[in-house]
mmCIF file of C-alpha atoms and ligand atoms in Angstrom:
data_model
loop_
_atom_site.group_PDB
_atom_site.id
_atom_site.type_symbol
_atom_site.label_atom_id
_atom_site.label_comp_id
_atom_site.label_asym_id
_atom_site.label_seq_id
_atom_site.Cartn_x
_atom_site.Cartn_y
_atom_site.Cartn_z
ATOM 1 C CA UNK A 1 -32.252 -10.315 -7.391
ATOM 2 C CA UNK A 2 -31.555 -9.125 -3.539
ATOM 3 C CA UNK A 3 -27.614 -9.082 -2.614
ATOM 4 C CA UNK A 4 -26.283 -8.914 0.705
ATOM 5 C CA UNK A 5 -23.363 -6.364 1.201
ATOM 6 C CA UNK A 6 -21.015 -6.882 4.105
ATOM 7 C CA UNK A 7 -19.675 -3.415 4.759
ATOM 8 C CA UNK A 8 -17.899 -1.374 7.039
ATOM 9 C CA UNK A 9 -15.467 0.127 4.776
ATOM 10 C CA UNK A 10 -15.533 2.956 2.131
ATOM 11 C CA UNK A 11 -15.180 0.578 -0.595
ATOM 12 C CA UNK A 12 -18.521 -0.752 0.428
ATOM 13 C CA UNK A 13 -20.396 2.569 1.005
ATOM 14 C CA UNK A 14 -19.049 3.121 -2.818
ATOM 15 C CA UNK A 15 -20.733 0.124 -3.969
ATOM 16 C CA UNK A 16 -23.743 0.583 -2.091
ATOM 17 C CA UNK A 17 -23.800 3.726 -3.991
ATOM 18 C CA UNK A 18 -23.737 2.532 -7.368
ATOM 19 C CA UNK A 19 -25.628 -0.422 -7.010
ATOM 20 C CA UNK A 20 -28.863 1.593 -5.292
ATOM 21 C CA UNK A 21 -31.738 1.871 -6.328
ATOM 22 C CA UNK A 22 -31.096 -0.511 -9.474
ATOM 23 C CA UNK A 23 -30.571 -3.392 -7.429
ATOM 24 C CA UNK A 24 -32.022 -4.290 -4.095
ATOM 25 C CA UNK A 25 -29.479 -4.333 -1.449
ATOM 26 C CA UNK A 26 -29.086 -4.497 2.100
ATOM 27 C CA UNK A 27 -25.813 -3.430 3.735
ATOM 28 C CA UNK A 28 -24.749 -4.949 6.831
ATOM 29 C CA UNK A 29 -22.386 -3.608 9.230
ATOM 30 C CA UNK A 30 -20.667 -5.294 12.337
ATOM 31 C CA UNK A 31 -22.019 -2.122 14.552
ATOM 32 C CA UNK A 32 -18.706 -1.915 16.581
ATOM 33 C CA UNK A 33 -17.937 1.645 15.700
ATOM 34 C CA UNK A 34 -20.714 4.312 17.146
ATOM 35 C CA UNK A 35 -22.051 6.613 14.545
ATOM 36 C CA UNK A 36 -21.004 4.732 11.626
ATOM 37 C CA UNK A 37 -20.471 6.120 8.036
ATOM 38 C CA UNK A 38 -23.741 5.009 6.640
ATOM 39 C CA UNK A 39 -24.154 3.580 3.096
ATOM 40 C CA UNK A 40 -27.421 4.741 0.935
ATOM 41 C CA UNK A 41 -29.981 2.218 0.896
ATOM 42 C CA UNK A 42 -31.298 -0.296 3.532
ATOM 43 C CA UNK A 43 -28.665 -1.368 6.481
ATOM 44 C CA UNK A 44 -28.638 -3.743 9.357
ATOM 45 C CA UNK A 45 -26.245 -3.690 11.755
ATOM 46 C CA UNK A 46 -24.873 -6.288 14.109
ATOM 47 C CA UNK A 47 -23.718 -9.697 13.970
ATOM 48 C CA UNK A 48 -25.626 -12.531 12.595
ATOM 49 C CA UNK A 49 -25.264 -14.844 15.135
ATOM 50 C CA UNK A 50 -22.430 -16.940 13.850
ATOM 51 C CA UNK A 51 -22.602 -19.447 11.025
ATOM 52 C CA UNK A 52 -26.067 -20.712 12.193
ATOM 53 C CA UNK A 53 -27.593 -17.196 12.186
ATOM 54 C CA UNK A 54 -26.282 -16.169 8.835
ATOM 55 C CA UNK A 55 -27.309 -19.372 7.281
ATOM 56 C CA UNK A 56 -30.915 -18.447 8.553
ATOM 57 C CA UNK A 57 -30.804 -14.826 8.081
ATOM 58 C CA UNK A 58 -29.863 -15.208 4.499
ATOM 59 C CA UNK A 59 -32.771 -17.702 3.947
ATOM 60 C CA UNK A 60 -35.172 -15.607 5.572
ATOM 61 C CA UNK A 61 -34.655 -12.617 3.801
ATOM 62 C CA UNK A 62 -34.237 -14.537 0.195
ATOM 63 C CA UNK A 63 -30.839 -13.222 -0.665
ATOM 64 C CA UNK A 64 -29.556 -14.565 -4.306
ATOM 65 C CA UNK A 65 -25.983 -13.091 -4.015
ATOM 66 C CA UNK A 66 -23.428 -12.056 -1.251
ATOM 67 C CA UNK A 67 -20.693 -8.982 -1.781
ATOM 68 C CA UNK A 68 -18.318 -9.475 1.248
ATOM 69 C CA UNK A 69 -16.454 -6.131 1.633
ATOM 70 C CA UNK A 70 -15.836 -6.307 5.149
ATOM 71 C CA UNK A 71 -12.553 -4.600 6.266
ATOM 72 C CA UNK A 72 -9.210 -7.135 4.787
ATOM 73 C CA UNK A 73 -8.410 -8.072 8.557
ATOM 74 C CA UNK A 74 -12.706 -8.940 9.158
ATOM 75 C CA UNK A 75 -11.440 -12.971 8.761
ATOM 76 C CA UNK A 76 -14.195 -14.498 10.761
ATOM 77 C CA UNK A 77 -16.825 -12.880 9.045
ATOM 78 C CA UNK A 78 -15.383 -13.312 5.625
ATOM 79 C CA UNK A 79 -15.039 -17.028 6.587
ATOM 80 C CA UNK A 80 -18.430 -17.594 7.465
ATOM 81 C CA UNK A 81 -19.681 -16.020 4.519
ATOM 82 C CA UNK A 82 -17.945 -17.856 2.234
ATOM 83 C CA UNK A 83 -19.044 -21.491 4.119
ATOM 84 C CA UNK A 84 -22.837 -20.574 4.087
ATOM 85 C CA UNK A 85 -22.656 -19.252 0.483
ATOM 86 C CA UNK A 86 -21.003 -22.608 -0.372
ATOM 87 C CA UNK A 87 -23.390 -24.709 1.459
ATOM 88 C CA UNK A 88 -26.441 -22.877 0.155
ATOM 89 C CA UNK A 89 -24.888 -22.222 -3.400
ATOM 90 C CA UNK A 90 -25.169 -18.530 -3.230
ATOM 91 C CA UNK A 91 -22.786 -16.656 -5.934
ATOM 92 C CA UNK A 92 -20.312 -15.055 -3.356
ATOM 93 C CA UNK A 93 -17.758 -12.300 -4.080
ATOM 94 C CA UNK A 94 -15.089 -10.950 -1.876
ATOM 95 C CA UNK A 95 -14.024 -6.959 -2.894
ATOM 96 C CA UNK A 96 -11.065 -6.671 -0.612
ATOM 97 C CA UNK A 97 -8.838 -3.520 -1.747
ATOM 98 C CA UNK A 98 -5.235 -4.268 -3.243
ATOM 99 C CA UNK A 99 -2.896 -4.450 -0.220
ATOM 100 C CA UNK A 100 -0.172 -2.182 0.194
ATOM 101 C CA UNK A 101 3.492 -3.514 -1.327
ATOM 102 C CA UNK A 102 5.239 -3.865 2.182
ATOM 103 C CA UNK A 103 8.435 -2.458 0.844
ATOM 104 C CA UNK A 104 11.364 -2.460 3.407
ATOM 105 C CA UNK A 105 8.499 -3.322 6.200
ATOM 106 C CA UNK A 106 9.073 -5.690 8.875
ATOM 107 C CA UNK A 107 6.274 -7.711 7.751
ATOM 108 C CA UNK A 108 4.865 -9.933 10.975
ATOM 109 C CA UNK A 109 1.699 -12.397 10.726
ATOM 110 C CA UNK A 110 -0.175 -11.098 14.057
ATOM 111 C CA UNK A 111 -0.308 -8.551 16.308
ATOM 112 C CA UNK A 112 1.818 -10.597 18.921
ATOM 113 C CA UNK A 113 4.383 -10.981 16.598
ATOM 114 C CA UNK A 114 4.578 -6.871 16.292
ATOM 115 C CA UNK A 115 4.269 -6.677 20.015
ATOM 116 C CA UNK A 116 7.835 -9.426 19.874
ATOM 117 C CA UNK A 117 9.493 -7.329 17.184
ATOM 118 C CA UNK A 118 9.001 -4.323 19.101
ATOM 119 C CA UNK A 119 10.549 -5.131 22.188
ATOM 120 C CA UNK A 120 13.128 -6.987 20.295
ATOM 121 C CA UNK A 121 14.604 -4.147 18.336
ATOM 122 C CA UNK A 122 14.002 -1.643 21.516
ATOM 123 C CA UNK A 123 11.930 0.660 19.662
ATOM 124 C CA UNK A 124 10.323 3.265 22.525
ATOM 125 C CA UNK A 125 8.434 5.592 20.988
ATOM 126 C CA UNK A 126 5.601 3.534 18.975
ATOM 127 C CA UNK A 127 2.913 5.003 16.621
ATOM 128 C CA UNK A 128 0.282 1.936 16.926
ATOM 129 C CA UNK A 129 -2.693 2.021 14.362
ATOM 130 C CA UNK A 130 -3.541 -1.591 14.498
ATOM 131 C CA UNK A 131 -7.003 -0.814 15.860
ATOM 132 C CA UNK A 132 -8.625 -1.314 18.819
ATOM 133 C CA UNK A 133 -8.275 -5.119 19.257
ATOM 134 C CA UNK A 134 -4.538 -4.745 18.103
ATOM 135 C CA UNK A 135 -3.602 -2.649 21.011
ATOM 136 C CA UNK A 136 -3.782 -6.172 23.457
ATOM 137 C CA UNK A 137 -0.631 -7.545 22.152
ATOM 138 C CA UNK A 138 1.326 -4.472 23.474
ATOM 139 C CA UNK A 139 -0.303 -4.215 27.043
ATOM 140 C CA UNK A 140 2.721 -5.489 28.806
ATOM 141 C CA UNK A 141 5.173 -3.205 26.829
ATOM 142 C CA UNK A 142 7.177 -0.366 28.524
ATOM 143 C CA UNK A 143 7.591 1.681 25.645
ATOM 144 C CA UNK A 144 5.656 4.972 25.194
ATOM 145 C CA UNK A 145 2.696 4.581 22.483
ATOM 146 C CA UNK A 146 0.902 6.932 20.089
ATOM 147 C CA UNK A 147 -2.409 4.929 20.163
ATOM 148 C CA UNK A 148 -4.477 6.036 17.113
ATOM 149 C CA UNK A 149 -8.014 3.978 16.673
ATOM 150 C CA UNK A 150 -11.611 4.473 15.562
ATOM 151 C CA UNK A 151 -12.927 3.229 18.925
ATOM 152 C CA UNK A 152 -11.195 3.320 22.361
ATOM 153 C CA UNK A 153 -9.671 0.030 23.241
ATOM 154 C CA UNK A 154 -10.241 -1.248 27.258
ATOM 155 C CA UNK A 155 -8.460 1.062 29.242
ATOM 156 C CA UNK A 156 -7.439 -2.394 31.192
ATOM 157 C CA UNK A 157 -5.681 -3.413 28.089
ATOM 158 C CA UNK A 158 -3.473 -0.361 27.299
ATOM 159 C CA UNK A 159 0.251 -0.239 27.552
ATOM 160 C CA UNK A 160 1.400 1.807 30.631
ATOM 161 C CA UNK A 161 2.802 4.438 28.963
ATOM 162 C CA UNK A 162 0.691 5.706 26.272
ATOM 163 C CA UNK A 163 -1.166 8.910 24.713
ATOM 164 C CA UNK A 164 -4.746 7.968 22.995
ATOM 165 C CA UNK A 165 -6.276 9.475 20.064
ATOM 166 C CA UNK A 166 -9.557 8.746 18.832
ATOM 167 C CA UNK A 167 -9.972 9.349 14.939
ATOM 168 C CA UNK A 168 -10.736 7.836 11.862
ATOM 169 C CA UNK A 169 -9.112 8.676 8.492
ATOM 170 C CA UNK A 170 -8.807 9.724 5.786
ATOM 171 C CA UNK A 171 -5.104 11.515 6.935
ATOM 172 C CA UNK A 172 -2.983 13.966 5.266
ATOM 173 C CA UNK A 173 0.686 13.344 4.304
ATOM 174 C CA UNK A 174 1.572 16.749 5.993
ATOM 175 C CA UNK A 175 -0.200 16.159 9.307
ATOM 176 C CA UNK A 176 1.127 12.417 9.615
ATOM 177 C CA UNK A 177 4.421 13.874 8.889
ATOM 178 C CA UNK A 178 4.163 16.396 11.903
ATOM 179 C CA UNK A 179 2.853 13.818 14.329
ATOM 180 C CA UNK A 180 5.605 11.634 13.683
ATOM 181 C CA UNK A 181 7.872 14.602 14.531
ATOM 182 C CA UNK A 182 6.225 16.093 17.537
ATOM 183 C CA UNK A 183 5.951 12.675 19.123
ATOM 184 C CA UNK A 184 9.695 11.865 18.407
ATOM 185 C CA UNK A 185 8.275 8.279 17.112
ATOM 186 C CA UNK A 186 11.009 5.699 16.265
ATOM 187 C CA UNK A 187 8.434 2.779 14.899
ATOM 188 C CA UNK A 188 4.968 2.651 12.839
ATOM 189 C CA UNK A 189 3.093 -0.486 13.811
ATOM 190 C CA UNK A 190 0.267 -1.032 11.104
ATOM 191 C CA UNK A 191 -1.934 -3.447 9.940
ATOM 192 C CA UNK A 192 -1.791 -3.857 5.829
ATOM 193 C CA UNK A 193 -5.425 -2.597 5.367
ATOM 194 C CA UNK A 194 -4.468 -1.017 1.915
ATOM 195 C CA UNK A 195 -5.933 1.636 0.341
ATOM 196 C CA UNK A 196 -5.394 5.448 0.251
ATOM 197 C CA UNK A 197 -7.234 6.663 2.995
ATOM 198 C CA UNK A 198 -4.647 5.879 5.557
ATOM 199 C CA UNK A 199 -1.459 5.654 3.068
ATOM 200 C CA UNK A 200 -0.130 8.629 4.085
ATOM 201 C CA UNK A 201 1.307 7.523 7.523
ATOM 202 C CA UNK A 202 3.733 5.063 5.514
ATOM 203 C CA UNK A 203 4.735 7.681 2.995
ATOM 204 C CA UNK A 204 5.829 10.330 5.985
ATOM 205 C CA UNK A 205 7.583 7.247 7.785
ATOM 206 C CA UNK A 206 9.368 6.384 4.843
ATOM 207 C CA UNK A 207 10.322 10.392 4.270
ATOM 208 C CA UNK A 208 11.435 10.696 7.813
ATOM 209 C CA UNK A 209 13.394 7.259 7.776
ATOM 210 C CA UNK A 210 10.992 5.483 10.461
ATOM 211 C CA UNK A 211 10.831 1.614 10.555
ATOM 212 C CA UNK A 212 7.641 0.082 9.817
ATOM 213 C CA UNK A 213 6.498 -3.226 11.460
ATOM 214 C CA UNK A 214 3.175 -4.267 9.161
ATOM 215 C CA UNK A 215 0.911 -6.998 9.971
ATOM 216 C CA UNK A 216 0.438 -9.137 6.999
ATOM 217 C CA UNK A 217 -3.360 -9.657 5.874
ATOM 218 C CA UNK A 218 -5.090 -12.781 6.856
ATOM 219 C CA UNK A 219 -5.315 -15.433 3.920
ATOM 220 C CA UNK A 220 -8.750 -15.286 2.417
ATOM 221 C CA UNK A 221 -10.878 -18.484 2.406
ATOM 222 C CA UNK A 222 -9.569 -21.193 -0.232
ATOM 223 C CA UNK A 223 -11.668 -21.387 -3.132
ATOM 224 C CA UNK A 224 -13.336 -17.775 -3.122
ATOM 225 C CA UNK A 225 -13.803 -15.420 -5.960
ATOM 226 C CA UNK A 226 -11.725 -12.087 -5.242
ATOM 227 C CA UNK A 227 -11.957 -8.504 -6.775
ATOM 228 C CA UNK A 228 -9.908 -5.565 -6.041
ATOM 229 C CA UNK A 229 -12.126 -2.617 -7.183
ATOM 230 C CA UNK A 230 -15.728 -1.360 -6.746
ATOM 231 C CA UNK A 231 -16.118 -1.082 -10.509
ATOM 232 C CA UNK A 232 -15.087 -4.888 -10.457
ATOM 233 C CA UNK A 233 -17.790 -6.076 -7.932
ATOM 234 C CA UNK A 234 -20.304 -3.909 -9.608
ATOM 235 C CA UNK A 235 -19.657 -5.441 -12.973
ATOM 236 C CA UNK A 236 -20.043 -8.839 -11.343
ATOM 237 C CA UNK A 237 -23.261 -8.320 -9.657
ATOM 238 C CA UNK A 238 -24.443 -6.721 -12.999
ATOM 239 C CA UNK A 239 -23.421 -10.030 -14.737
ATOM 240 C CA UNK A 240 -25.146 -12.023 -12.222
ATOM 241 C CA UNK A 241 -28.192 -9.955 -12.583
ATOM 242 C CA UNK A 242 -28.640 -10.466 -16.150
ATOM 243 C CA UNK A 243 -27.595 -14.226 -15.706
ATOM 244 C CA UNK A 244 -30.477 -14.667 -12.886
ATOM 245 C CA UNK A 245 -32.824 -12.933 -14.831
HETATM 246 P P1 NAP B 1 -14.624 -10.441 12.484
HETATM 247 O O1 NAP B 1 -13.562 -10.765 13.302
HETATM 248 O O2 NAP B 1 -14.017 -10.989 11.287
HETATM 249 O O3 NAP B 1 -15.842 -10.680 12.541
HETATM 250 C C1 NAP B 1 -16.238 -10.836 14.151
HETATM 251 C C2 NAP B 1 -17.865 -10.856 14.350
HETATM 252 O O4 NAP B 1 -18.503 -9.627 14.079
HETATM 253 C C3 NAP B 1 -18.274 -11.484 13.153
HETATM 254 O O5 NAP B 1 -18.334 -13.117 13.236
HETATM 255 C C4 NAP B 1 -19.818 -11.073 12.748
HETATM 256 O O6 NAP B 1 -20.375 -11.917 13.934
HETATM 257 C C5 NAP B 1 -19.280 -9.659 13.100
HETATM 258 N N1 NAP B 1 -19.701 -9.029 11.876
HETATM 259 C C6 NAP B 1 -18.166 -8.711 11.456
HETATM 260 N N2 NAP B 1 -18.694 -7.862 10.586
HETATM 261 C C7 NAP B 1 -19.661 -7.796 9.972
HETATM 262 C C8 NAP B 1 -20.813 -7.311 9.241
HETATM 263 N N3 NAP B 1 -20.135 -6.429 8.062
HETATM 264 N N4 NAP B 1 -22.070 -7.445 9.129
HETATM 265 C C9 NAP B 1 -22.283 -8.149 10.282
HETATM 266 N N5 NAP B 1 -21.750 -8.813 11.318
HETATM 267 C C10 NAP B 1 -20.485 -8.603 11.129
HETATM 268 O O7 NAP B 1 -14.334 -8.579 12.133
HETATM 269 P P2 NAP B 1 -14.162 -7.371 13.759
HETATM 270 O O8 NAP B 1 -14.530 -8.417 14.647
HETATM 271 O O9 NAP B 1 -14.984 -6.458 12.732
HETATM 272 O O10 NAP B 1 -12.790 -7.015 12.909
HETATM 273 C C11 NAP B 1 -11.405 -7.762 12.523
HETATM 274 C C12 NAP B 1 -10.462 -6.470 12.476
HETATM 275 O O11 NAP B 1 -11.029 -6.000 11.408
HETATM 276 C C13 NAP B 1 -10.305 -6.155 13.716
HETATM 277 O O12 NAP B 1 -8.631 -6.184 13.619
HETATM 278 C C14 NAP B 1 -10.617 -4.883 13.196
HETATM 279 O O13 NAP B 1 -10.000 -3.812 13.462
HETATM 280 C C15 NAP B 1 -10.793 -4.524 11.699
HETATM 281 N N6 NAP B 1 -11.667 -4.176 11.235
HETATM 282 C C16 NAP B 1 -12.849 -4.393 11.013
HETATM 283 C C17 NAP B 1 -13.754 -3.624 10.393
HETATM 284 C C18 NAP B 1 -15.401 -3.572 10.275
HETATM 285 O O14 NAP B 1 -15.842 -3.093 9.450
HETATM 286 N N7 NAP B 1 -15.477 -5.329 10.369
HETATM 287 C C19 NAP B 1 -13.618 -2.000 10.122
HETATM 288 C C20 NAP B 1 -12.161 -1.744 10.410
HETATM 289 C C21 NAP B 1 -11.276 -2.750 11.293
HETATM 290 P P3 NAP B 1 -21.605 -12.885 13.959
HETATM 291 O O15 NAP B 1 -20.570 -14.365 13.947
HETATM 292 O O16 NAP B 1 -22.502 -12.764 15.106
HETATM 293 O O17 NAP B 1 -21.914 -12.779 12.636
#
């Protein structure tokens, strides 16, 4: 059985580690991050070329099953995989780490809504952690931003007053707390990415009484089978391998 593992997350790397070399897997990365953390086993990098490209690739590579372990906000890739697998009758599973409980956060549906909330509430020192593409919605803001992202956003789309920090998690509670204090942050803006690696910023904000604006996850395509842990995904693959024979 040959499995495409749509990756770019720590869960995808952990699943590759669990399956390889017992199962014939190929991991796929979007290719946006320079020097990405690579999973074990065969890896391909870059988009497939939309639905048509993905359909062609799955056929050419004789893929028997797809596990979509992309980032919870990678909605386009997830929709393409669900559509093409349904069409071709390829077993398909989404591995999505559980979302964070929003608690007292102001939950919004998009980056644009997050920017509107920041403006409406007159927050002036914003810790912005919504990623390279999430920054764009704040381009016209007069507030000051501490922007933390894995890869640099387009400089033309950055807000006027900001400091850019390029880094990737995991982050520790103590350093998140001192970051919030040092920069006198008055609001944290985050996606509901879930997981432990970037969770400490929420705990640090709560400890400091700093409000959180949280962008809700895009919904999964209707009818997809989804699990929340690497073990469940590995079990799904194992059961399928037995069924296929
Ligand atoms: P997306 O909007 O779902 O994907 C856009 C296109 O990128 C897809 O249509 C596909 O191109 C390609 N792509 C995405 N994931 C791929 C994969 N694993 N293998 C091959 N091609 C892939 O996702 P995104 O642009 O990567 O990210 C959307 C949001 O998720 C952003 O807010 C980003 O910050 C966040 N995020 C994503 C990742 C990730 O690894 N994808 C990691 C961290 C955060 P084709 O149509 O050409 O096939």
